[in-house]
Every structure is written in C-alpha cells, then in structure tokens.
Tab-separated table of C-alpha atoms in Angstrom:
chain	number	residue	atom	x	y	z
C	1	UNK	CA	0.000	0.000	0.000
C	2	UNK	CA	1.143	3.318	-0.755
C	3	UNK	CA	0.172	6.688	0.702
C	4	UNK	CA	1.049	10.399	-0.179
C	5	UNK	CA	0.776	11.934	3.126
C	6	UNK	CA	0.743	16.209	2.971
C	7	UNK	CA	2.568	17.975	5.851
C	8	UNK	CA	2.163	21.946	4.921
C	9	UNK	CA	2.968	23.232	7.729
C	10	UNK	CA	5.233	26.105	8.280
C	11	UNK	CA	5.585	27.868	11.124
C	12	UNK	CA	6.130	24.727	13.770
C	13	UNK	CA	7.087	20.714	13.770
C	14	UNK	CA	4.097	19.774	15.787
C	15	UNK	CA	1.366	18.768	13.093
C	16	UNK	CA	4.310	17.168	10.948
C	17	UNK	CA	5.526	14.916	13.855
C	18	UNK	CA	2.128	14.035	14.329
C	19	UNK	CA	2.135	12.891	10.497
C	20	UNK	CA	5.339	10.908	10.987
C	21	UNK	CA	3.983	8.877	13.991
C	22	UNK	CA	1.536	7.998	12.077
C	23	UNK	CA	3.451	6.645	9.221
C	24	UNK	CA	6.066	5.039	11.576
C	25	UNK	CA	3.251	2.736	13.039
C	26	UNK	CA	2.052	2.203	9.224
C	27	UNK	CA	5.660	1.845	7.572
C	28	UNK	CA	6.219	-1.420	10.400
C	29	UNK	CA	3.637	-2.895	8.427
C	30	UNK	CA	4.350	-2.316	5.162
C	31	UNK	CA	2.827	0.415	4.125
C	32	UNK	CA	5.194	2.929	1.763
C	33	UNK	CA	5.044	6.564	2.339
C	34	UNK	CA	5.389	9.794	0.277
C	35	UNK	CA	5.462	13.114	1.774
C	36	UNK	CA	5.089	16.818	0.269
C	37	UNK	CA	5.674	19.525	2.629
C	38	UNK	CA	7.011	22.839	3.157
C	39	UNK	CA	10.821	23.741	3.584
C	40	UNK	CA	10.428	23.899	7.091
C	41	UNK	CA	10.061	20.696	7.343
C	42	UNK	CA	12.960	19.102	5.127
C	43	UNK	CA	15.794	17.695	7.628
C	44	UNK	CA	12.791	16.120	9.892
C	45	UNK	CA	11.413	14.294	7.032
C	46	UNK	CA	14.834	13.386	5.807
C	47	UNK	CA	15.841	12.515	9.411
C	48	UNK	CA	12.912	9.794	9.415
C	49	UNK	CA	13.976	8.267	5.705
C	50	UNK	CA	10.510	9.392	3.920
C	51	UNK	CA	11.053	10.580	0.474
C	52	UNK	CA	8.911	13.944	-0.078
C	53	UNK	CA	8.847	16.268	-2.478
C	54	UNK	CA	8.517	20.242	-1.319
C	55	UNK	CA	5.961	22.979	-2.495
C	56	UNK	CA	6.503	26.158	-2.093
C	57	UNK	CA	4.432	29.117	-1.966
C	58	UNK	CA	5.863	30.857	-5.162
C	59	UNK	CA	4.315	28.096	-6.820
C	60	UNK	CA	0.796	29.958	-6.426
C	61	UNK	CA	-1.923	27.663	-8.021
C	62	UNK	CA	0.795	25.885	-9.748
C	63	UNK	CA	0.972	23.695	-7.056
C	64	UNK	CA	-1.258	21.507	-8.325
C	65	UNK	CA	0.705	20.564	-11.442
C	66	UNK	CA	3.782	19.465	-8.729
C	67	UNK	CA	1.067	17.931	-7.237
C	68	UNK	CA	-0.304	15.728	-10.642
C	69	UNK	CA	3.742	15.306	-11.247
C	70	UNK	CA	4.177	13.413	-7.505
C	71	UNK	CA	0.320	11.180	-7.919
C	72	UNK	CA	1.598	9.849	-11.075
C	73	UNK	CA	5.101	8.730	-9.993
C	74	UNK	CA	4.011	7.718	-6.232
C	75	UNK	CA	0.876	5.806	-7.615
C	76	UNK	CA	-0.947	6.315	-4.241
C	77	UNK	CA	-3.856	4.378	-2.961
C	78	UNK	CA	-4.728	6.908	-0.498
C	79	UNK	CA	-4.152	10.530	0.825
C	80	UNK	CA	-3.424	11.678	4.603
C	81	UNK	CA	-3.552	15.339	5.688
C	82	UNK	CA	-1.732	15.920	8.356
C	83	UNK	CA	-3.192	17.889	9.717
C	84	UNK	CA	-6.796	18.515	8.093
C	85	UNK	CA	-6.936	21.979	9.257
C	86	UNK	CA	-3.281	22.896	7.898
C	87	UNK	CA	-3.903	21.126	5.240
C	88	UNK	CA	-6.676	23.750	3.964
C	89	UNK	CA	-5.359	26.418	5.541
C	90	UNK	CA	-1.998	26.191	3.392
C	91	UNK	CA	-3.207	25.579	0.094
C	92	UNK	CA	-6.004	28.461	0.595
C	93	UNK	CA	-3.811	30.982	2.308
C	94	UNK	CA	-0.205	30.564	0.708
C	95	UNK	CA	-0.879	29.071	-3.151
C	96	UNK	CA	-4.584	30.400	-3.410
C	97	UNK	CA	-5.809	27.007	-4.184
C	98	UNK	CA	-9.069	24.950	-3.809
C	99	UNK	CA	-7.689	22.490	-1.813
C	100	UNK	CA	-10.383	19.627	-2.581
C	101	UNK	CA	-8.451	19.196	-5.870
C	102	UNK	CA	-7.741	16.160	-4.253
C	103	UNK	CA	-11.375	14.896	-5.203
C	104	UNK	CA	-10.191	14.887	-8.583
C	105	UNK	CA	-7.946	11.713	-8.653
C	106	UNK	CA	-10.706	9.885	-6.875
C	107	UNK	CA	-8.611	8.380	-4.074
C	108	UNK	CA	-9.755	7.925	-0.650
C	109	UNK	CA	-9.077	11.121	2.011
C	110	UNK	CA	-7.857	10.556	5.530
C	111	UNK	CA	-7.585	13.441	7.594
C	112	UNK	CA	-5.497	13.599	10.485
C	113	UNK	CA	-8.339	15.643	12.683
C	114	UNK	CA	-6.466	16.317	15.960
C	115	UNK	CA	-9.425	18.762	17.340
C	116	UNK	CA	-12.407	16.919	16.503
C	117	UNK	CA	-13.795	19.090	14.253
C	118	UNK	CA	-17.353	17.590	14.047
C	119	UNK	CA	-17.842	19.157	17.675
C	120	UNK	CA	-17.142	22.602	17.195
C	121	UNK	CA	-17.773	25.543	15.387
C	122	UNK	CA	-15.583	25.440	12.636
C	123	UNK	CA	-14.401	28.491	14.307
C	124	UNK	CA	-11.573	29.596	16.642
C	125	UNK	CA	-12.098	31.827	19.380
C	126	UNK	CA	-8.663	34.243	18.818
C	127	UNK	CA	-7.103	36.642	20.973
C	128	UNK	CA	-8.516	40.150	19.897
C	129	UNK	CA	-10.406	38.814	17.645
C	130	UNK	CA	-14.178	39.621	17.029
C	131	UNK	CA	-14.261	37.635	13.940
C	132	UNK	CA	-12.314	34.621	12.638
C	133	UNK	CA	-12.810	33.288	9.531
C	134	UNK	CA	-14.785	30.010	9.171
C	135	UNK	CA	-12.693	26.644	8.324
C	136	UNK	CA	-14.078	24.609	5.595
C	137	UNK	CA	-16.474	21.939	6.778
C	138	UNK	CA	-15.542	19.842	4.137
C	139	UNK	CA	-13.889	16.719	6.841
C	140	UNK	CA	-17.859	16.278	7.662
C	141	UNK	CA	-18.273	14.988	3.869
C	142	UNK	CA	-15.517	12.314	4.713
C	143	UNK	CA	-16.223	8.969	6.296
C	144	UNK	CA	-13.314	8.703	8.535
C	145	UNK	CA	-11.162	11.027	10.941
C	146	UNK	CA	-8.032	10.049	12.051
C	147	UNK	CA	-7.576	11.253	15.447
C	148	UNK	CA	-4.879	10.832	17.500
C	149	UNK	CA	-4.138	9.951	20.994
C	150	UNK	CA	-3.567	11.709	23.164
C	151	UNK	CA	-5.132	14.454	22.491
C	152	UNK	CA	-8.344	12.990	21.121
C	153	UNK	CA	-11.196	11.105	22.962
C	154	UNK	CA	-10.636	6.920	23.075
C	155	UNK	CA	-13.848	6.388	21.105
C	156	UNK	CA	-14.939	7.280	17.596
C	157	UNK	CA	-17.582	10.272	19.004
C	158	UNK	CA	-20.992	10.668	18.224
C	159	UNK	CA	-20.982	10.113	14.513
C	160	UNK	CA	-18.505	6.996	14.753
C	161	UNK	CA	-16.333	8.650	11.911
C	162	UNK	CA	-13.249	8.716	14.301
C	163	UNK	CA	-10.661	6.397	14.442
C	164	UNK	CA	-8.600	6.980	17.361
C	165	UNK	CA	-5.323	5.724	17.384
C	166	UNK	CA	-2.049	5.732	19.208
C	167	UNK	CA	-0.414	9.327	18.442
C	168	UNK	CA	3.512	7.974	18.280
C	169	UNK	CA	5.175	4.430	18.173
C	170	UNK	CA	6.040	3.479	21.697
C	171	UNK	CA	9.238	5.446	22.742
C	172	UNK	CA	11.995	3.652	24.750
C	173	UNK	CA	13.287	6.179	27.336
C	174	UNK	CA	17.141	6.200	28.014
C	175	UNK	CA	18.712	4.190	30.379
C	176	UNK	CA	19.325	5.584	33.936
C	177	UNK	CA	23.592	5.692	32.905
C	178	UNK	CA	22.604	7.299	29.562
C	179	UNK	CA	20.458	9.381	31.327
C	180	UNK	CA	23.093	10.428	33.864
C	181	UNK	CA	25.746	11.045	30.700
C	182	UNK	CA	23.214	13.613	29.479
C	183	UNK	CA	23.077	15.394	32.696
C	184	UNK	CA	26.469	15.325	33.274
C	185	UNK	CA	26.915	17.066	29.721
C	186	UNK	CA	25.021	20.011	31.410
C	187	UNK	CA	26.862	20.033	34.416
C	188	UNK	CA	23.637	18.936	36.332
C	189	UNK	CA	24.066	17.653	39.859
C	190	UNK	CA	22.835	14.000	41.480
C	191	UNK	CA	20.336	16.826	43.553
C	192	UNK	CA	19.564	18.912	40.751
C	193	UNK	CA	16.269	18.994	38.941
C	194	UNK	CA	16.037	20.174	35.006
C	195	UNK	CA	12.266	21.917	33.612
C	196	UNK	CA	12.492	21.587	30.157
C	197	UNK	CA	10.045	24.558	28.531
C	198	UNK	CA	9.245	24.358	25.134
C	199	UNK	CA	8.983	27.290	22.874
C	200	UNK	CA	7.764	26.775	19.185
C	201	UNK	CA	8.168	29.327	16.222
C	202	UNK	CA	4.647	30.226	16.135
C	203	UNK	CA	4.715	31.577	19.937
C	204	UNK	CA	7.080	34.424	18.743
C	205	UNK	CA	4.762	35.462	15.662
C	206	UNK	CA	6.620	39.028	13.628
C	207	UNK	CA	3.440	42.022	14.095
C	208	UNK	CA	3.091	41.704	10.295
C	209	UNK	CA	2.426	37.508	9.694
C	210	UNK	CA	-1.217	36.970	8.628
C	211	UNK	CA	-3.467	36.339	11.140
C	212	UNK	CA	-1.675	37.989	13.922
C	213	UNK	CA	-3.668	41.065	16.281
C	214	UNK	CA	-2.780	43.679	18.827
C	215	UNK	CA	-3.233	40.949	21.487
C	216	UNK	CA	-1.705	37.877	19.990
C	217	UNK	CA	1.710	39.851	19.995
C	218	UNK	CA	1.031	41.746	23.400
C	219	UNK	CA	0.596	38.168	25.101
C	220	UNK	CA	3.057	36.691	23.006
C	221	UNK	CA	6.189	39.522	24.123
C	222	UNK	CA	4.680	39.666	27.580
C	223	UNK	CA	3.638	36.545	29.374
C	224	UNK	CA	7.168	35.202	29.040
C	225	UNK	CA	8.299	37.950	31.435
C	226	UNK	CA	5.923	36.556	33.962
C	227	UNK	CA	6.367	33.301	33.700
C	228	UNK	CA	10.197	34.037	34.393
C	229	UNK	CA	9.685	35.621	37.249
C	230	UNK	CA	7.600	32.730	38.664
C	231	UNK	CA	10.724	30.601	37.448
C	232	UNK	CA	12.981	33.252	39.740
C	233	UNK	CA	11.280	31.923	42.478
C	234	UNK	CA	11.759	28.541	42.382
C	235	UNK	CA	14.917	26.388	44.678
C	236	UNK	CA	18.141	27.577	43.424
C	237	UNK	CA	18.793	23.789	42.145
C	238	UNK	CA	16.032	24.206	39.840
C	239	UNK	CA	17.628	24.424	36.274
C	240	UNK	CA	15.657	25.563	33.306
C	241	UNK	CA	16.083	24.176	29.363
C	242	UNK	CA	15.384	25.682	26.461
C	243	UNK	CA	16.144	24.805	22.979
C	244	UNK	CA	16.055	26.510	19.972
C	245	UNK	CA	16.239	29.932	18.454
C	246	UNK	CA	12.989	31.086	19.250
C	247	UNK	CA	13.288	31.777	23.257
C	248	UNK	CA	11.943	35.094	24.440
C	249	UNK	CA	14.345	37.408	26.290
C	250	UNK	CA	13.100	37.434	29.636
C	251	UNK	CA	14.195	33.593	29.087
C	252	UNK	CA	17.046	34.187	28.193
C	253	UNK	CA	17.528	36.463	31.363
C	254	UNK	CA	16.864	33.917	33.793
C	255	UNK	CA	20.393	33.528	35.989
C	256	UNK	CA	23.121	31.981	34.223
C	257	UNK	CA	24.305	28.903	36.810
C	258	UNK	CA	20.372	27.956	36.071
C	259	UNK	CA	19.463	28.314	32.156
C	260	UNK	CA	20.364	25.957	29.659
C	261	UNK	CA	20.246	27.297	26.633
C	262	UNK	CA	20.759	25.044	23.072
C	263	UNK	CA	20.523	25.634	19.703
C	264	UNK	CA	18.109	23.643	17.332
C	265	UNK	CA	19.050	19.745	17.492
C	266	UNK	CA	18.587	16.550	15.861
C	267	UNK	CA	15.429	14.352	17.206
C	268	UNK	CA	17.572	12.148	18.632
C	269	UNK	CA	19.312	14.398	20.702
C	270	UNK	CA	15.916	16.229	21.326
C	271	UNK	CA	14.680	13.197	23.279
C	272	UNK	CA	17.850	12.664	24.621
C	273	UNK	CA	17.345	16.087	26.460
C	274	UNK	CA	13.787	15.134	27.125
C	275	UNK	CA	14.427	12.129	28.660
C	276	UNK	CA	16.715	13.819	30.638
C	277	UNK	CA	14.583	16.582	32.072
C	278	UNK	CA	12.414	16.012	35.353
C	279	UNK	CA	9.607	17.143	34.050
C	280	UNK	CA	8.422	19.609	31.006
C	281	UNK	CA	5.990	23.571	31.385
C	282	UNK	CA	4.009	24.319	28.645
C	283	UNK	CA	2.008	26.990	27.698
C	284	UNK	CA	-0.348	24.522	24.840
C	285	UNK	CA	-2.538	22.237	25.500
C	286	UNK	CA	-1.537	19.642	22.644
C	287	UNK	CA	1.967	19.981	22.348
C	288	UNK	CA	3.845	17.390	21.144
C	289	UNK	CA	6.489	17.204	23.645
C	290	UNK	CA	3.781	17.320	26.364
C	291	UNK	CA	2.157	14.618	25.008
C	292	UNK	CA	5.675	12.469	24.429
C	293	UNK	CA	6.432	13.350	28.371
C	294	UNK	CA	3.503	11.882	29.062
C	295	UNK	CA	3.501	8.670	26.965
C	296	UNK	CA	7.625	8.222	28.271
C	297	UNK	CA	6.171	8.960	31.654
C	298	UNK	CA	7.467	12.149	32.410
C	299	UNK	CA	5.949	14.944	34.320
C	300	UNK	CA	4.245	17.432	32.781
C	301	UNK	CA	2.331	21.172	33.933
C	302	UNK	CA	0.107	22.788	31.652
C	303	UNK	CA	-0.736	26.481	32.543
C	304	UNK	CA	-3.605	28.575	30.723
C	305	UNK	CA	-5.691	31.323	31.161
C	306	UNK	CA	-9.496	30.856	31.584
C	307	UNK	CA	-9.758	34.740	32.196
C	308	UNK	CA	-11.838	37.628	30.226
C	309	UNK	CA	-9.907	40.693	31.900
C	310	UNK	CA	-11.339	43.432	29.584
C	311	UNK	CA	-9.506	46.502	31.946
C	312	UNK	CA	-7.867	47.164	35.001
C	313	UNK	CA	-11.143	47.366	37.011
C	314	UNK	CA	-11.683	44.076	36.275
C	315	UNK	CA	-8.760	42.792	37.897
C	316	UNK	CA	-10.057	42.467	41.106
C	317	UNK	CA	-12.491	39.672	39.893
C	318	UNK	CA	-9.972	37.684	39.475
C	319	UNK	CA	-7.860	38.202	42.122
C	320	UNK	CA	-11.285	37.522	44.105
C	321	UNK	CA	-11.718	34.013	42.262
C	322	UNK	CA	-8.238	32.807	42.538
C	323	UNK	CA	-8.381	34.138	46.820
C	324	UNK	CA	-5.712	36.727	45.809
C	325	UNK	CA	-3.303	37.350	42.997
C	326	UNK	CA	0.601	37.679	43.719
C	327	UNK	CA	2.303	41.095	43.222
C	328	UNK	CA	3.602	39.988	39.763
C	329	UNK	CA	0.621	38.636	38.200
C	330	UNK	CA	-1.098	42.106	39.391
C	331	UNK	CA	1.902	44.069	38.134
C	332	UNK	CA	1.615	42.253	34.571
C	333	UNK	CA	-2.329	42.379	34.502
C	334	UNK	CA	-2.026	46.007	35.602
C	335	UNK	CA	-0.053	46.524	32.428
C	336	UNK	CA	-1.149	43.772	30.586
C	337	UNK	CA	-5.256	44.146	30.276
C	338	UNK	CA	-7.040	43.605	27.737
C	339	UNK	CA	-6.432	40.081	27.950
C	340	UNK	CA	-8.721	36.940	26.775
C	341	UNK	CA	-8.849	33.593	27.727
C	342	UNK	CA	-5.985	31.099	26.009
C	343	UNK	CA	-5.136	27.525	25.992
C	344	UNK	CA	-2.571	27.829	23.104
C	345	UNK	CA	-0.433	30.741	23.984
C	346	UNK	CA	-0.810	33.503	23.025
C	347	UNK	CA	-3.502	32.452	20.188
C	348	UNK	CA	-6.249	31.885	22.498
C	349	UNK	CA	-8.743	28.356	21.544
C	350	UNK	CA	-10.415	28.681	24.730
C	351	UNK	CA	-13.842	27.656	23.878
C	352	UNK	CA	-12.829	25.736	20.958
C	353	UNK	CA	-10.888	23.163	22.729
C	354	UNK	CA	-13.515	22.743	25.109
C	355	UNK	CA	-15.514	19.879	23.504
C	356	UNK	CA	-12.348	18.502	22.862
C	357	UNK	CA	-11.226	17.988	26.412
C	358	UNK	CA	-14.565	16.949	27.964
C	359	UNK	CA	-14.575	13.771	29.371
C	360	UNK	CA	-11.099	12.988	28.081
C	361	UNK	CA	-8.667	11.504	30.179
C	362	UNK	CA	-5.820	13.499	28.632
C	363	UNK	CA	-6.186	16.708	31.473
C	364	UNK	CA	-5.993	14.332	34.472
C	365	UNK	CA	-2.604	13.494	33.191
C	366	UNK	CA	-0.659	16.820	33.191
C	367	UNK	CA	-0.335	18.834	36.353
C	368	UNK	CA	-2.736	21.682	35.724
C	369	UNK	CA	-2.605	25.985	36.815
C	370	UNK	CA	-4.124	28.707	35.451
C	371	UNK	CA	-0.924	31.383	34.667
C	372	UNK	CA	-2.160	33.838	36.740
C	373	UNK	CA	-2.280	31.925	39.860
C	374	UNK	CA	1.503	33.097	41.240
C	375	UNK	CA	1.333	30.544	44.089
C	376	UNK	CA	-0.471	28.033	42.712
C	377	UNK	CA	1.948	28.161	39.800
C	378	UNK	CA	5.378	28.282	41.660
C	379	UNK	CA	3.874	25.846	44.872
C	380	UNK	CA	3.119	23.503	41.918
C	381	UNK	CA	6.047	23.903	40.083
C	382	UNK	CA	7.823	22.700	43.480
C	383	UNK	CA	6.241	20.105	44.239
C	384	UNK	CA	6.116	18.973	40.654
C	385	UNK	CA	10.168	18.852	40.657
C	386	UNK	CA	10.828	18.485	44.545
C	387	UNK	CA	8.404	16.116	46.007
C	388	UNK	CA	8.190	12.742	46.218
C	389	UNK	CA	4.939	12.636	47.358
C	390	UNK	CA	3.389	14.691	44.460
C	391	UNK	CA	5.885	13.159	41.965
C	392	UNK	CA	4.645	9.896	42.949
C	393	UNK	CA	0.312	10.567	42.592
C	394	UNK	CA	0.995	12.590	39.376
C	395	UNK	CA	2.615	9.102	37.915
C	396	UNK	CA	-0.193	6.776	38.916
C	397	UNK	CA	-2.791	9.784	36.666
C	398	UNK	CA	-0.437	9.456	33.806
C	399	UNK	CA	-0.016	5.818	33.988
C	400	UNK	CA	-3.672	5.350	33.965
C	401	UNK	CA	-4.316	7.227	31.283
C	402	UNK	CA	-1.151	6.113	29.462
C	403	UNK	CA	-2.993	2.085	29.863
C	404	UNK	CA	-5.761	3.112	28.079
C	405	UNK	CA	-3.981	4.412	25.307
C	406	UNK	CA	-1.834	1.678	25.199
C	407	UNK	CA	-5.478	-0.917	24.910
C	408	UNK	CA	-6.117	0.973	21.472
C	409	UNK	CA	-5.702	-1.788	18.985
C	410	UNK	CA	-2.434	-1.539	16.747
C	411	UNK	CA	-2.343	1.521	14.699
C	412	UNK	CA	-2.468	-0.151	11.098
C	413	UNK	CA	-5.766	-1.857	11.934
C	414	UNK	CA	-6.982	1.416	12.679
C	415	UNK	CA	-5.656	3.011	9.526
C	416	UNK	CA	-6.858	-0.431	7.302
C	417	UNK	CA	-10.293	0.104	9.284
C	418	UNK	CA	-10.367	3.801	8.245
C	419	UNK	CA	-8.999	3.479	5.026
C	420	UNK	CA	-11.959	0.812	4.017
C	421	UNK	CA	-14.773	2.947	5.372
C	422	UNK	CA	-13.258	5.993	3.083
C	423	UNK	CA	-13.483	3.430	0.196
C	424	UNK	CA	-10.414	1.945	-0.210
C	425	UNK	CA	-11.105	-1.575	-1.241
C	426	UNK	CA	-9.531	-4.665	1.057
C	427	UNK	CA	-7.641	-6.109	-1.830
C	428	UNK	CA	-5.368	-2.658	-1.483
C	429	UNK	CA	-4.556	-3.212	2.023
C-alpha cells in the first residue's frame, strides 16, 4: 500500500511529527510513504527516511501541477492530511488554491483531525479577535477522521467517523547511565532537577504575519516575562532548558548557573534532552512534547488562562476568584489588560478546545494551573520537581491514562479500518 501523506505546515514541527507517527506505526507494516511539505520541514522528514517532495508558496496555483507530477510517480492508494486543518489552511492561504483538488484523482481522504472538528464551530475563538474566519467543513463529507491519541477522545464520538489511534510508536526512554551522561553534559548535579520549557516558532509570531492582532503579539512579548519571574522563584537547584532559536528574552535572562540554553538539534538528541529533564511547562494544551512526556512517563504542567480581563477594574475579579493574585501577576495584569482567555499561547482556543477535552482523560494526566495563579503556579512547580509525594500521585494519573492508550488496537488496523470505510477496497490493504 502506498500513501502520499501532505505535511504543509510552516511555522512549527508539531502537526508534521504528528504525520510521521503515524506513518512510523504504518511503515512497520508495510505500508510505503510519500510526503510533500514545506521547507520547514525538510531535515525532519529526511531525518525519518521518507522521500517527499517540497511545495513552495511561489508556486501559487501551480501547485497543483507538482502535485499531478508526484500522484503519477508515487501511484498512491490513499491521501493523509496531516493535519486537516493545515492542510486547507496552506493551500487556501499561501498558493490560493481549492484544496479539494484532491477529489479529482478519486482516491480515498484521511484526515489527520487532531481537534475533533465535528464538535465545534468550525471556528476559533482568537485573541482580539471579534471575527475569525470560518474553516471549511468539508472533513464532515468524509467517512473517517483520524484522530490521535492523546489528544483525542478513546472512542470514535458521536458520529462513529473517528478512528482513534495511538499518536507515536512506543518510545523507549534512556537508560538511567545514559540518562546520567546527558546530565552530566550540562553540568547537572545528582540533587539537581532540570524543567524543560518548550517554545515553538509560532509563539514568537513578527506584528506583520497573517493572522496575527494587537493581542496575539502583546501576550506573546509579555507573558514570558511573567512566567520568568515565577521561574525566579523557584529552589536555586532548579535548572531551566530551552532549545532553539525562538526563546523570548526574559528567558534568556533567567540567571546563568540555572538556564540551559541550546541551539536547534537533531530528534535524537531532542529526546535525549527530554528524557533527561524532570519534568516539562508548557504553555499549549496539545503539544507534542507534552504529550511524548507523558507517553515516556514524564511529568508534565500545563498552565492557561481561563480569564476575560477586559480593563484594570476588572482585575479584582480575578484576584477575588483565585483568593488573591501575587504582586507579579497584578503588576503584569495592571499593564497587561485587555487580555482573553488562552489555551494555546498567546492564540487563544479557549472555547474551541472545550468539547475537545470533555470527558477525556488526557487533562488528568498533566499537572494543571491557570498562569495567573503566582502561588499556585510556583507551589506547583515545586512540588512537581521536589516532592516525592506529588511526583509519585501525578505518575499513577499518567499511567492510567497512558494504559488506556496503550489498549487501542495496533495503529495499522486502525488506519486499514479507516482506510476501508473511506473506500479503499480490502484487496489494497
């Protein structure tokens, strides 16, 4: 079986990885794998061993003819978007193309649907943003939706179009010497604990990319300063990692003995470092390496922001609901406000992810705190890194979670199951 998978994105690794678990899983069992993608994503693809072919946005609507060239050499039985929703949003926003094309060669579709989209809106609640445009609801004309786990619920949802399957291939963590040799690279300490905090392209957005308002960027340059200063707080044997070349500079400001900074690596050394860490801070919901932490049974604390504060008089709401706000969250809201609520930093997705994570085990697996709770945040943060006690309840969560991800049934029966219900026939398989 062969499948052209299409991994557009350009701006961040995260919906591309997700492609390449999935065609790890299928590629044990056969199945050959073709990938076009953006620039962006050339050494991970060629890291993996998938040949691909790349599109780029100069091509306008001639995309399609690089398109027509790759279907005729590759000889696909079936397409995968990974994801659905960058899929679309590529092809309309950078090459002003239809991108149902694809109906054309009259091959079964498989979107990789990591939010679920037959519960929402087919809109996005966005920082600042009255209005957002409306995705194409095209995914509820297909028969099946990929969705992986985590994020996405263990059953197929309402309509039963959703496959859920295992997000990556089981990961081996590193032993406890290779482990130590990592550490010791660092100049970590036996007592020393390392919070690895991931910071993707798309966090840092330039005022000018499309899409971008007053508030994405305001949140964007400003909640790193806060977060650093809850970092500050933390025992002086707390050590922070960061990797790449998109870290904000109140990162980068954190003290010296304390912050490991690293350039862009290899995925192997990536999860070297991960493996590594003591536990991982993120500011999204879905991120990959959350969700990898999790599966490799590492700790993991989410923080968001479930609050409207439209102006200054409205901070004392919230200081009321969260029984008093430190002196730097009510410093940054002072200067701060208008803010909205986020669960992607800074972008917002509030309400949208809601449906999303209802009744999904995936939440009761990460160590939780809303960004503006100071104490909560740095108490947490402790005992996250420092206690045994709370080390030791937040594994049991993840591990039973991480079972009943684990009982899915191998990934290519779910992808042979999907691909026959999009019409693929059994002889192809």
């Amino acid at each position: 079986m062969k499948v052209l998978n299409f991994a557009l994105s350009t701006v961040a690794y995260g919906d591309t990885l997700i492609g390449i678990g999935l065609t790890n899983q299928l590629r044990t069992a056969g199945v050959e794998s073709h990938y076009v993608i953006s620039r962006a994503a050339e050494a991970l693809i060629r890291h993996h061993g998938y040949p691909y072919t790349v599109v780029e946005p100069e091509q306008g609507r001639k995309v399609r003819d690089v398109i027509d060239s790759v279907v005729r050499e590759v000889q696909p039985d079936a397409f995968v978007l990974a994801d659905y929703l960058n899929y679309w949003g590529t092809l309309i926003r950078r090459f002003d193309t239809d991108p149902w094309f694809l109906d054309d060669y009259q091959l079964p579709v498989l979107p990789i649907d990591i939010w679920e989209w037959e519960n929402t809106s087919f809109r996005f609640d966005v920082c600042g943003r009255e209005y957002e445009r409306e995705v194409s609801r095209r995914i509820l004309d297909m028969p099946a939706h990929l969705r992986p786990v985590p994020v996405c619920h263990l059953d197929a949802g309402a309509s039963g179009r959703g496959f859920p399957y295992r997000i990556l291939p089981p990961e081996q963590r590193l032993s406890e010497a290779g482990r130590r040799a990592v550490r010791a690279e660092l100049g970590l300490a036996a007592t020393d604990r390392l919070l690895m905090v991931p910071v993707s392209a798309w966090q840092q957005p330039g005022k000018d990319e499309p899409g971008m308002t007053e508030m994405i960027t305001r949140l964007a340059d400003g909640v790193p300063g806060l977060l650093a200063s809850y970092l500050r707080r933390l025992p002086s044997n707390t050590h922070f990692l960061f990797i790449g070349q998109h870290v904000p500079a109140p990162f980068r400001a954190l003290p010296a003995e304390q912050l490991h900074l690293l350039p862009l690596c290899p995925p192997d050394r990536y999860h070297a470092l991960l493996c590594a860490s003591d536990a991982v801070l993120s500011l999204t919901t879905n991120a990959v390496t959350v969700i990898r932490a999790i599966l490799m049974d590492i700790p993991a604390m989410l923080l968001t922001n479930r609050f409207r504060v439209p102006d200054a008089a409205a901070i004392e709401a919230v200081d009321g609901e969260l029984g008093g706000l430190g002196p730097a969250a009510r410093t940054w809201l002072g200067h701060t406000v208008p803010i909205e609520p986020f669960r992607l930093w800074p972008k917002g997705l509030h309400a949208f992810m809601e449906p999303l994570l209802k009744d999904n085990g995936y939440p009761d697996a990460i160590a939780r705190r809303e960004l503006l709770d100071e104490e909560g945040v740095v108490s947490g943060l402790e005992a996250l890194l420092h206690d045994p006690a709370t080390r030791d309840r937040l594994a049991q969560d993840r591990a039973r979670y991480v079972a009943a991800v684990e009982a899915l049934p191998p990934t290519y029966e779910v992808f042979a199951a999907a691909a026959r219900r999009a019409g693929l026939p059994s002889r192809a398989l």
